GROMACS .gro file of C-alpha atoms in nm:
model
  366
    1MET     CA    1  -4.801   3.661   1.935
    2LYS     CA    2  -4.898   3.908   1.628
    3ARG     CA    3  -4.786   3.806   1.306
    4SER     CA    4  -4.580   4.074   1.259
    5ASP     CA    5  -4.387   3.938   1.549
    6TYR     CA    6  -4.252   3.657   1.300
    7LYS     CA    7  -3.925   3.629   1.167
    8PRO     CA    8  -3.780   3.426   0.857
    9LEU     CA    9  -3.579   3.165   1.034
   10GLY     CA   10  -3.294   3.234   0.769
   11GLU     CA   11  -3.190   3.558   0.920
   12TYR     CA   12  -3.084   3.382   1.245
   13ILE     CA   13  -2.918   3.050   1.102
   14GLU     CA   14  -2.612   2.938   0.888
   15LEU     CA   15  -2.517   2.625   0.737
   16VAL     CA   16  -2.195   2.456   0.881
   17ASN     CA   17  -1.975   2.227   0.645
   18GLU     CA   18  -1.691   2.134   0.852
   19ARG     CA   19  -1.536   1.785   0.743
   20ASN     CA   20  -1.371   1.532   0.950
   21ARG     CA   21  -1.072   1.538   0.694
   22ASP     CA   22  -0.809   1.469   0.962
   23LEU     CA   23  -1.017   1.182   1.097
   24ALA     CA   24  -1.000   1.331   1.465
   25ILE     CA   25  -1.361   1.236   1.514
   26SER     CA   26  -1.486   0.873   1.557
   27ASN     CA   27  -1.805   0.968   1.752
   28LEU     CA   28  -2.052   0.859   1.476
   29VAL     CA   29  -2.425   0.984   1.546
   30GLY     CA   30  -2.748   0.985   1.376
   31VAL     CA   31  -3.066   1.170   1.423
   32SER     CA   32  -3.398   0.974   1.497
   33ILE     CA   33  -3.763   1.063   1.430
   34GLU     CA   34  -3.808   1.131   1.784
   35LYS     CA   35  -3.576   1.433   1.704
   36LYS     CA   36  -3.290   1.296   1.931
   37PHE     CA   37  -2.923   1.237   1.854
   38ILE     CA   38  -2.859   0.867   1.860
   39PRO     CA   39  -2.530   0.650   1.836
   40SER     CA   40  -2.501   0.524   1.476
   41ILE     CA   41  -2.553   0.146   1.417
   42ALA     CA   42  -2.389   0.166   1.078
   43ASN     CA   43  -2.137  -0.075   1.002
   44ILE     CA   44  -1.830   0.156   0.941
   45ILE     CA   45  -1.571  -0.102   0.893
   46GLY     CA   46  -1.349   0.004   0.598
   47THR     CA   47  -1.539   0.327   0.559
   48ASP     CA   48  -1.370   0.662   0.484
   49LEU     CA   49  -1.503   0.883   0.758
   50SER     CA   50  -1.299   1.202   0.659
   51PRO     CA   51  -1.587   1.333   0.417
   52TYR     CA   52  -1.847   1.299   0.718
   53LYS     CA   53  -1.975   1.612   0.848
   54ILE     CA   54  -1.859   1.750   1.206
   55ILE     CA   55  -2.129   1.853   1.441
   56ARG     CA   56  -2.056   2.036   1.768
   57TYR     CA   57  -2.232   2.153   2.103
   58ASN     CA   58  -2.552   2.358   2.034
   59GLN     CA   59  -2.571   2.298   1.662
   60PHE     CA   60  -2.838   2.134   1.471
   61ALA     CA   61  -2.876   1.874   1.195
   62TYR     CA   62  -3.153   1.749   1.014
   63GLY     CA   63  -3.230   1.514   0.720
   64PRO     CA   64  -3.356   1.678   0.416
   65VAL     CA   65  -3.544   1.368   0.289
   66THR     CA   66  -3.896   1.376   0.431
   67SER     CA   67  -4.069   1.109   0.243
   68ARG     CA   68  -3.921   0.802   0.456
   69ASN     CA   69  -4.006   0.912   0.779
   70GLY     CA   70  -4.394   0.919   0.778
   71ASP     CA   71  -4.513   1.256   0.884
   72LYS     CA   72  -4.194   1.358   1.067
   73ILE     CA   73  -3.874   1.546   0.981
   74THR     CA   74  -3.558   1.405   1.142
   75ILE     CA   75  -3.394   1.729   1.314
   76ALA     CA   76  -3.224   1.766   1.656
   77ILE     CA   77  -3.004   1.975   1.842
   78TYR     CA   78  -2.673   1.829   1.969
   79LYS     CA   79  -2.609   1.854   2.337
   80ASP     CA   80  -2.306   1.602   2.375
   81LYS     CA   81  -1.981   1.782   2.474
   82GLU     CA   82  -1.790   1.524   2.279
   83ASP     CA   83  -1.808   1.650   1.913
   84GLY     CA   84  -1.976   1.397   1.687
   85ILE     CA   85  -1.955   1.304   1.303
   86LEU     CA   86  -2.249   1.210   1.092
   87SER     CA   87  -2.340   1.153   0.737
   88GLN     CA   88  -2.326   1.390   0.463
   89ALA     CA   89  -2.673   1.355   0.370
   90TYR     CA   90  -2.768   1.561   0.690
   91GLU     CA   91  -2.746   1.920   0.672
   92VAL     CA   92  -2.559   2.107   0.992
   93PHE     CA   93  -2.667   2.455   1.102
   94ARG     CA   94  -2.620   2.684   1.370
   95ILE     CA   95  -2.776   3.010   1.532
   96LYS     CA   96  -2.561   3.310   1.417
   97ASP     CA   97  -2.620   3.511   1.754
   98GLU     CA   98  -2.745   3.318   2.043
   99ASN     CA   99  -2.835   3.665   2.215
  100LEU     CA  100  -3.100   3.688   1.964
  101LEU     CA  101  -3.224   3.329   1.927
  102LEU     CA  102  -3.155   3.076   2.185
  103PRO     CA  103  -3.104   2.721   2.025
  104ASP     CA  104  -3.312   2.534   2.302
  105TYR     CA  105  -3.609   2.786   2.200
  106LEU     CA  106  -3.575   2.692   1.840
  107MET     CA  107  -3.571   2.310   1.927
  108LEU     CA  108  -3.896   2.381   2.096
  109TRP     CA  109  -4.039   2.492   1.801
  110VAL     CA  110  -3.912   2.220   1.541
  111LYS     CA  111  -4.073   1.980   1.812
  112ARG     CA  112  -4.431   2.080   1.729
  113PRO     CA  113  -4.630   1.869   1.505
  114GLU     CA  114  -4.699   2.155   1.314
  115PHE     CA  115  -4.361   2.216   1.191
  116ASP     CA  116  -4.350   1.841   1.063
  117ARG     CA  117  -4.664   1.900   0.893
  118TYR     CA  118  -4.535   2.206   0.727
  119ALA     CA  119  -4.203   2.032   0.645
  120ARG     CA  120  -4.361   1.769   0.453
  121TYR     CA  121  -4.618   2.003   0.292
  122MET     CA  122  -4.300   2.200   0.133
  123SER     CA  123  -4.081   1.916   0.063
  124HIS     CA  124  -4.046   1.877  -0.327
  125GLY     CA  125  -3.908   1.626  -0.576
  126SER     CA  126  -4.011   1.337  -0.803
  127VAL     CA  127  -3.828   1.039  -0.652
  128ARG     CA  128  -3.748   1.154  -0.309
  129GLU     CA  129  -3.928   1.463  -0.148
  130LEU     CA  130  -3.681   1.692   0.002
  131PHE     CA  131  -3.744   2.007   0.254
  132SER     CA  132  -3.447   2.196   0.122
  133TRP     CA  133  -3.213   2.411   0.298
  134GLU     CA  134  -3.390   2.737   0.110
  135GLU     CA  135  -3.739   2.620   0.254
  136MET     CA  136  -3.579   2.596   0.602
  137CYS     CA  137  -3.484   2.935   0.581
  138LYS     CA  138  -3.809   3.053   0.468
  139VAL     CA  139  -3.978   2.893   0.785
  140THR     CA  140  -4.145   3.183   0.991
  141LEU     CA  141  -4.140   3.188   1.370
  142PRO     CA  142  -4.219   3.412   1.654
  143VAL     CA  143  -3.888   3.562   1.803
  144PRO     CA  144  -3.986   3.735   2.138
  145SER     CA  145  -3.735   3.897   2.355
  146ILE     CA  146  -3.420   3.683   2.479
  147GLU     CA  147  -3.517   3.720   2.837
  148GLU     CA  148  -3.893   3.566   2.738
  149GLN     CA  149  -3.733   3.280   2.537
  150ARG     CA  150  -3.516   3.192   2.832
  151ARG     CA  151  -3.839   3.181   3.049
  152ILE     CA  152  -4.051   2.970   2.798
  153VAL     CA  153  -3.744   2.707   2.784
  154SER     CA  154  -3.671   2.709   3.138
  155GLU     CA  155  -4.052   2.629   3.207
  156TYR     CA  156  -4.045   2.369   2.921
  157GLN     CA  157  -3.723   2.206   3.061
  158SER     CA  158  -3.865   2.199   3.430
  159VAL     CA  159  -4.137   2.002   3.285
  160GLU     CA  160  -3.876   1.768   3.109
  161ARG     CA  161  -3.666   1.713   3.404
  162ARG     CA  162  -3.960   1.583   3.590
  163ILE     CA  163  -4.041   1.371   3.302
  164LYS     CA  164  -3.700   1.204   3.330
  165ASN     CA  165  -3.709   1.155   3.692
  166ASN     CA  166  -4.021   0.991   3.672
  167GLU     CA  167  -3.916   0.753   3.388
  168ALA     CA  168  -3.628   0.692   3.616
  169MET     CA  169  -3.813   0.606   3.904
  170ILE     CA  170  -4.040   0.364   3.676
  171ARG     CA  171  -3.697   0.190   3.587
  172LYS     CA  172  -3.593   0.142   3.931
  173LEU     CA  173  -3.939   0.016   4.077
  174GLU     CA  174  -3.934  -0.243   3.764
  175GLU     CA  175  -3.581  -0.347   3.860
  176THR     CA  176  -3.691  -0.388   4.201
  177ALA     CA  177  -3.958  -0.645   4.094
  178GLN     CA  178  -3.731  -0.819   3.880
  179VAL     CA  179  -3.477  -0.855   4.167
  180ILE     CA  180  -3.769  -1.028   4.405
  181TYR     CA  181  -3.847  -1.243   4.120
  182LEU     CA  182  -3.509  -1.366   4.053
  183HIS     CA  183  -3.463  -1.434   4.472
  184THR     CA  184  -3.787  -1.605   4.476
  185PHE     CA  185  -3.809  -1.832   4.164
  186VAL     CA  186  -3.457  -1.859   4.030
  187GLU     CA  187  -3.125  -1.801   4.235
  188SER     CA  188  -3.234  -2.059   4.562
  189ILE     CA  189  -3.435  -2.317   4.317
  190ASP     CA  190  -3.289  -2.622   4.213
  191LYS     CA  191  -3.489  -2.736   3.922
  192ASN     CA  192  -3.389  -3.094   3.969
  193ASN     CA  193  -3.495  -3.097   4.334
  194LEU     CA  194  -3.808  -2.846   4.365
  195PRO     CA  195  -3.943  -2.751   4.690
  196GLU     CA  196  -4.240  -2.878   4.855
  197GLY     CA  197  -4.566  -2.795   4.659
  198TRP     CA  198  -4.360  -2.693   4.367
  199LYS     CA  199  -4.415  -2.885   4.010
  200LYS     CA  200  -4.308  -2.922   3.644
  201GLY     CA  201  -4.561  -2.872   3.383
  202CYS     CA  202  -4.622  -2.702   3.080
  203LEU     CA  203  -4.789  -2.340   3.020
  204GLY     CA  204  -5.111  -2.474   2.864
  205ASP     CA  205  -5.161  -2.622   3.217
  206ILE     CA  206  -5.220  -2.313   3.369
  207VAL     CA  207  -5.323  -2.032   3.111
  208THR     CA  208  -5.562  -1.959   2.842
  209PHE     CA  209  -5.477  -1.824   2.505
  210ARG     CA  210  -5.665  -1.567   2.334
  211VAL     CA  211  -5.515  -1.430   1.945
  212GLY     CA  212  -5.562  -1.087   1.844
  213GLY     CA  213  -5.802  -1.012   1.573
  214ASP     CA  214  -5.836  -0.737   1.314
  215LYS     CA  215  -5.848  -0.390   1.384
  216PRO     CA  216  -6.141  -0.307   1.569
  217ASN     CA  217  -6.428  -0.098   1.346
  218PHE     CA  218  -6.456   0.137   1.637
  219PHE     CA  219  -6.104   0.330   1.635
  220SER     CA  220  -5.947   0.631   1.769
  221GLU     CA  221  -5.594   0.710   1.774
  222THR     CA  222  -5.629   0.890   2.103
  223PRO     CA  223  -5.863   0.832   2.404
  224THR     CA  224  -6.201   0.960   2.374
  225GLU     CA  225  -6.516   0.900   2.584
  226GLU     CA  226  -6.658   0.639   2.365
  227CYS     CA  227  -6.300   0.450   2.270
  228CYS     CA  228  -6.154   0.419   2.608
  229PHE     CA  229  -6.009   0.060   2.589
  230PRO     CA  230  -5.631   0.056   2.460
  231ILE     CA  231  -5.571  -0.179   2.151
  232TYR     CA  232  -5.247  -0.323   2.167
  233SER     CA  233  -5.022  -0.454   1.866
  234ASN     CA  234  -4.695  -0.636   1.857
  235GLY     CA  235  -4.486  -0.355   1.857
  236VAL     CA  236  -4.259  -0.242   2.132
  237GLU     CA  237  -4.267   0.137   2.111
  238ASN     CA  238  -4.516   0.301   2.380
  239LYS     CA  239  -4.548  -0.093   2.486
  240GLY     CA  240  -4.732  -0.182   2.167
  241LEU     CA  241  -5.035   0.101   2.190
  242TYR     CA  242  -5.181   0.112   1.877
  243GLY     CA  243  -5.490   0.311   1.948
  244TYR     CA  244  -5.818   0.293   2.129
  245THR     CA  245  -6.161   0.126   2.099
  246ASN     CA  246  -6.493   0.121   2.255
  247LYS     CA  247  -6.506  -0.242   2.372
  248ALA     CA  248  -6.230  -0.472   2.530
  249ALA     CA  249  -6.185  -0.799   2.390
  250VAL     CA  250  -5.963  -0.921   2.694
  251GLN     CA  251  -6.107  -0.834   3.022
  252GLU     CA  252  -5.854  -1.053   3.242
  253ALA     CA  253  -5.514  -0.926   3.374
  254SER     CA  254  -5.285  -1.090   3.137
  255VAL     CA  255  -4.934  -1.125   2.948
  256THR     CA  256  -4.932  -1.053   2.576
  257ILE     CA  257  -4.663  -1.188   2.372
  258SER     CA  258  -4.561  -1.074   2.012
  259ALA     CA  259  -4.612  -1.367   1.783
  260ARG     CA  260  -4.461  -1.209   1.488
  261GLY     CA  261  -4.211  -0.926   1.414
  262ASN     CA  262  -4.083  -0.854   1.757
  263VAL     CA  263  -4.106  -1.216   1.846
  264GLY     CA  264  -4.148  -1.299   2.209
  265THR     CA  265  -4.155  -0.970   2.348
  266CYS     CA  266  -4.374  -0.977   2.668
  267PHE     CA  267  -4.575  -0.699   2.806
  268LEU     CA  268  -4.782  -0.688   3.137
  269ARG     CA  269  -5.155  -0.609   3.082
  270ARG     CA  270  -5.341  -0.497   3.402
  271LYS     CA  271  -5.664  -0.350   3.241
  272PRO     CA  272  -5.896  -0.458   2.975
  273TYR     CA  273  -5.769  -0.410   2.645
  274SER     CA  274  -5.792  -0.554   2.299
  275GLY     CA  275  -5.498  -0.726   2.080
  276ILE     CA  276  -5.487  -0.721   1.709
  277VAL     CA  277  -5.309  -0.960   1.480
  278ARG     CA  278  -4.977  -1.108   1.584
  279LEU     CA  279  -5.023  -1.077   1.923
  280VAL     CA  280  -5.126  -1.363   2.180
  281SER     CA  281  -5.278  -1.285   2.514
  282VAL     CA  282  -5.165  -1.529   2.767
  283ILE     CA  283  -5.423  -1.544   3.053
  284PRO     CA  284  -5.360  -1.718   3.385
  285SER     CA  285  -5.612  -1.951   3.523
  286ASN     CA  286  -5.571  -1.797   3.885
  287SER     CA  287  -5.486  -1.425   3.930
  288GLU     CA  288  -5.179  -1.467   4.187
  289MET     CA  289  -4.992  -1.598   3.880
  290LEU     CA  290  -4.995  -1.313   3.685
  291TYR     CA  291  -4.668  -1.134   3.779
  292TYR     CA  292  -4.451  -1.473   3.792
  293LEU     CA  293  -4.586  -1.566   3.434
  294PHE     CA  294  -4.481  -1.197   3.314
  295TYR     CA  295  -4.142  -1.234   3.473
  296GLU     CA  296  -4.086  -1.620   3.375
  297LEU     CA  297  -4.184  -1.539   3.007
  298SER     CA  298  -3.978  -1.209   2.954
  299SER     CA  299  -3.687  -1.430   3.094
  300ARG     CA  300  -3.728  -1.652   2.804
  301ASN     CA  301  -3.566  -1.592   2.459
  302MET     CA  302  -3.851  -1.776   2.270
  303GLN     CA  303  -3.773  -1.808   1.921
  304GLY     CA  304  -4.041  -1.838   1.651
  305ASP     CA  305  -4.051  -2.093   1.377
  306GLY     CA  306  -4.102  -2.042   0.986
  307SER     CA  307  -3.875  -2.018   0.698
  308ALA     CA  308  -3.999  -1.688   0.538
  309GLN     CA  309  -4.066  -1.497   0.888
  310ALA     CA  310  -4.030  -1.635   1.228
  311GLN     CA  311  -4.345  -1.654   1.433
  312ILE     CA  312  -4.476  -1.813   1.778
  313THR     CA  313  -4.760  -2.029   1.733
  314VAL     CA  314  -5.020  -2.098   2.042
  315PRO     CA  315  -4.947  -2.471   2.011
  316GLN     CA  316  -4.582  -2.375   2.060
  317LEU     CA  317  -4.682  -2.158   2.392
  318GLN     CA  318  -4.895  -2.437   2.516
  319ASN     CA  319  -4.602  -2.687   2.515
  320GLU     CA  320  -4.343  -2.467   2.673
  321GLN     CA  321  -4.234  -2.610   2.977
  322MET     CA  322  -4.291  -2.427   3.305
  323ILE     CA  323  -4.199  -2.445   3.663
  324ILE     CA  324  -4.532  -2.392   3.858
  325PRO     CA  325  -4.439  -2.292   4.231
  326ALA     CA  326  -4.648  -2.346   4.529
  327LYS     CA  327  -4.926  -2.122   4.567
  328ASP     CA  328  -4.818  -1.955   4.894
  329THR     CA  329  -4.516  -1.858   4.720
  330LEU     CA  330  -4.699  -1.709   4.425
  331ILE     CA  331  -4.937  -1.526   4.640
  332ARG     CA  332  -4.661  -1.364   4.833
  333PHE     CA  333  -4.501  -1.249   4.506
  334CYS     CA  334  -4.794  -1.128   4.342
  335LYS     CA  335  -4.877  -0.879   4.682
  336GLN     CA  336  -4.503  -0.761   4.664
  337ALA     CA  337  -4.531  -0.713   4.266
  338LYS     CA  338  -4.864  -0.577   4.292
  339VAL     CA  339  -4.775  -0.266   4.542
  340ILE     CA  340  -4.477  -0.208   4.303
  341TYR     CA  341  -4.695  -0.172   3.981
  342ASP     CA  342  -4.971   0.013   4.174
  343ASN     CA  343  -4.705   0.261   4.228
  344ILE     CA  344  -4.580   0.262   3.856
  345ASP     CA  345  -4.934   0.304   3.742
  346CYS     CA  346  -4.978   0.638   3.964
  347ILE     CA  347  -4.615   0.770   3.824
  348GLU     CA  348  -4.736   0.677   3.445
  349LYS     CA  349  -5.083   0.889   3.521
  350GLU     CA  350  -4.856   1.179   3.625
  351LEU     CA  351  -4.616   1.134   3.321
  352HIS     CA  352  -4.929   1.137   3.090
  353HIS     CA  353  -5.007   1.468   3.238
  354LEU     CA  354  -4.677   1.614   3.217
  355ARG     CA  355  -4.652   1.517   2.840
  356THR     CA  356  -4.983   1.681   2.757
  357LEU     CA  357  -4.868   1.984   2.992
  358GLN     CA  358  -4.535   1.982   2.732
  359THR     CA  359  -4.754   1.946   2.418
  360LEU     CA  360  -4.942   2.274   2.566
  361LEU     CA  361  -4.639   2.458   2.620
  362THR     CA  362  -4.521   2.405   2.254
  363SER     CA  363  -4.847   2.499   2.132
  364LYS     CA  364  -4.827   2.827   2.288
  365LEU     CA  365  -4.546   2.917   2.090
  366ALA     CA  366  -4.750   2.990   1.796
   0.00000   0.00000   0.00000
């Protein structure tokens, strides 16, 4: 669109300052940096909720403080039919006339990384940097006809629905593998009277360990022709994906365990990768053990040692008691799980393309 088609957002929005004075609403929510409303985890026992702000369907809320969120601003559109309340620290606003500007269209605009960068740049303050309501009103955006807005939103939401369907399909496949694991290795097994060919042992008897190193010299936040191998950390978001590098430190399929931070969190790694500090790679001595190890280790509530910060050590993992099933049982489960995870890989590839398409759709708004 031409720059002349850009309009100040302040022409279309207005503040809402409705308080929970009669305590009629108890649905306490917050806004995440993923630009979504989430149930609040705050302890509100004994808290007076009457000053809290009310938010209703299709209204927006944002946190003016931007200095705590990295490069993102917390802003979201409220889509729950049940009214909610949120902290007075948030600004709540609505669109004056939805026949001129669609709430969902505005949400697409504020989802753009360029909006985050703009909000951070225009934030001011000595102790805490704030993106004020006045600055929000100065934001300019293209406002096409309402029909064109509906078309853009519909196109984006169709991709969004496909993403949600694929994510649900992945969860179902993972649940299926989990059910097969439980049926094969847990529900029908008496640990004191193991089936023929099964035995007790230690994790160190059937795997090798590799401890994550420093961040590689060759590093990219996104995959490139040179840096195409994933780097994993002990994080949970996006399965611990930290970035990409040009050489994989671990070639074998394995299970990673977070040694500190998210202690005991396990992920299945089927392709070459590199791990960084606080991540331990558990590499099975036989490939047919891979999926069994993943589900077995994931099912354990492993606790770390340490007074200041809990951590899991390799000696601790080596001595972890294990039941080692018969080879034919492991092979059968491995074949079943591999089919499931091959399907998951295909769906995840499609998800990657769909998310790229989402980014392209929002970038076309400018």
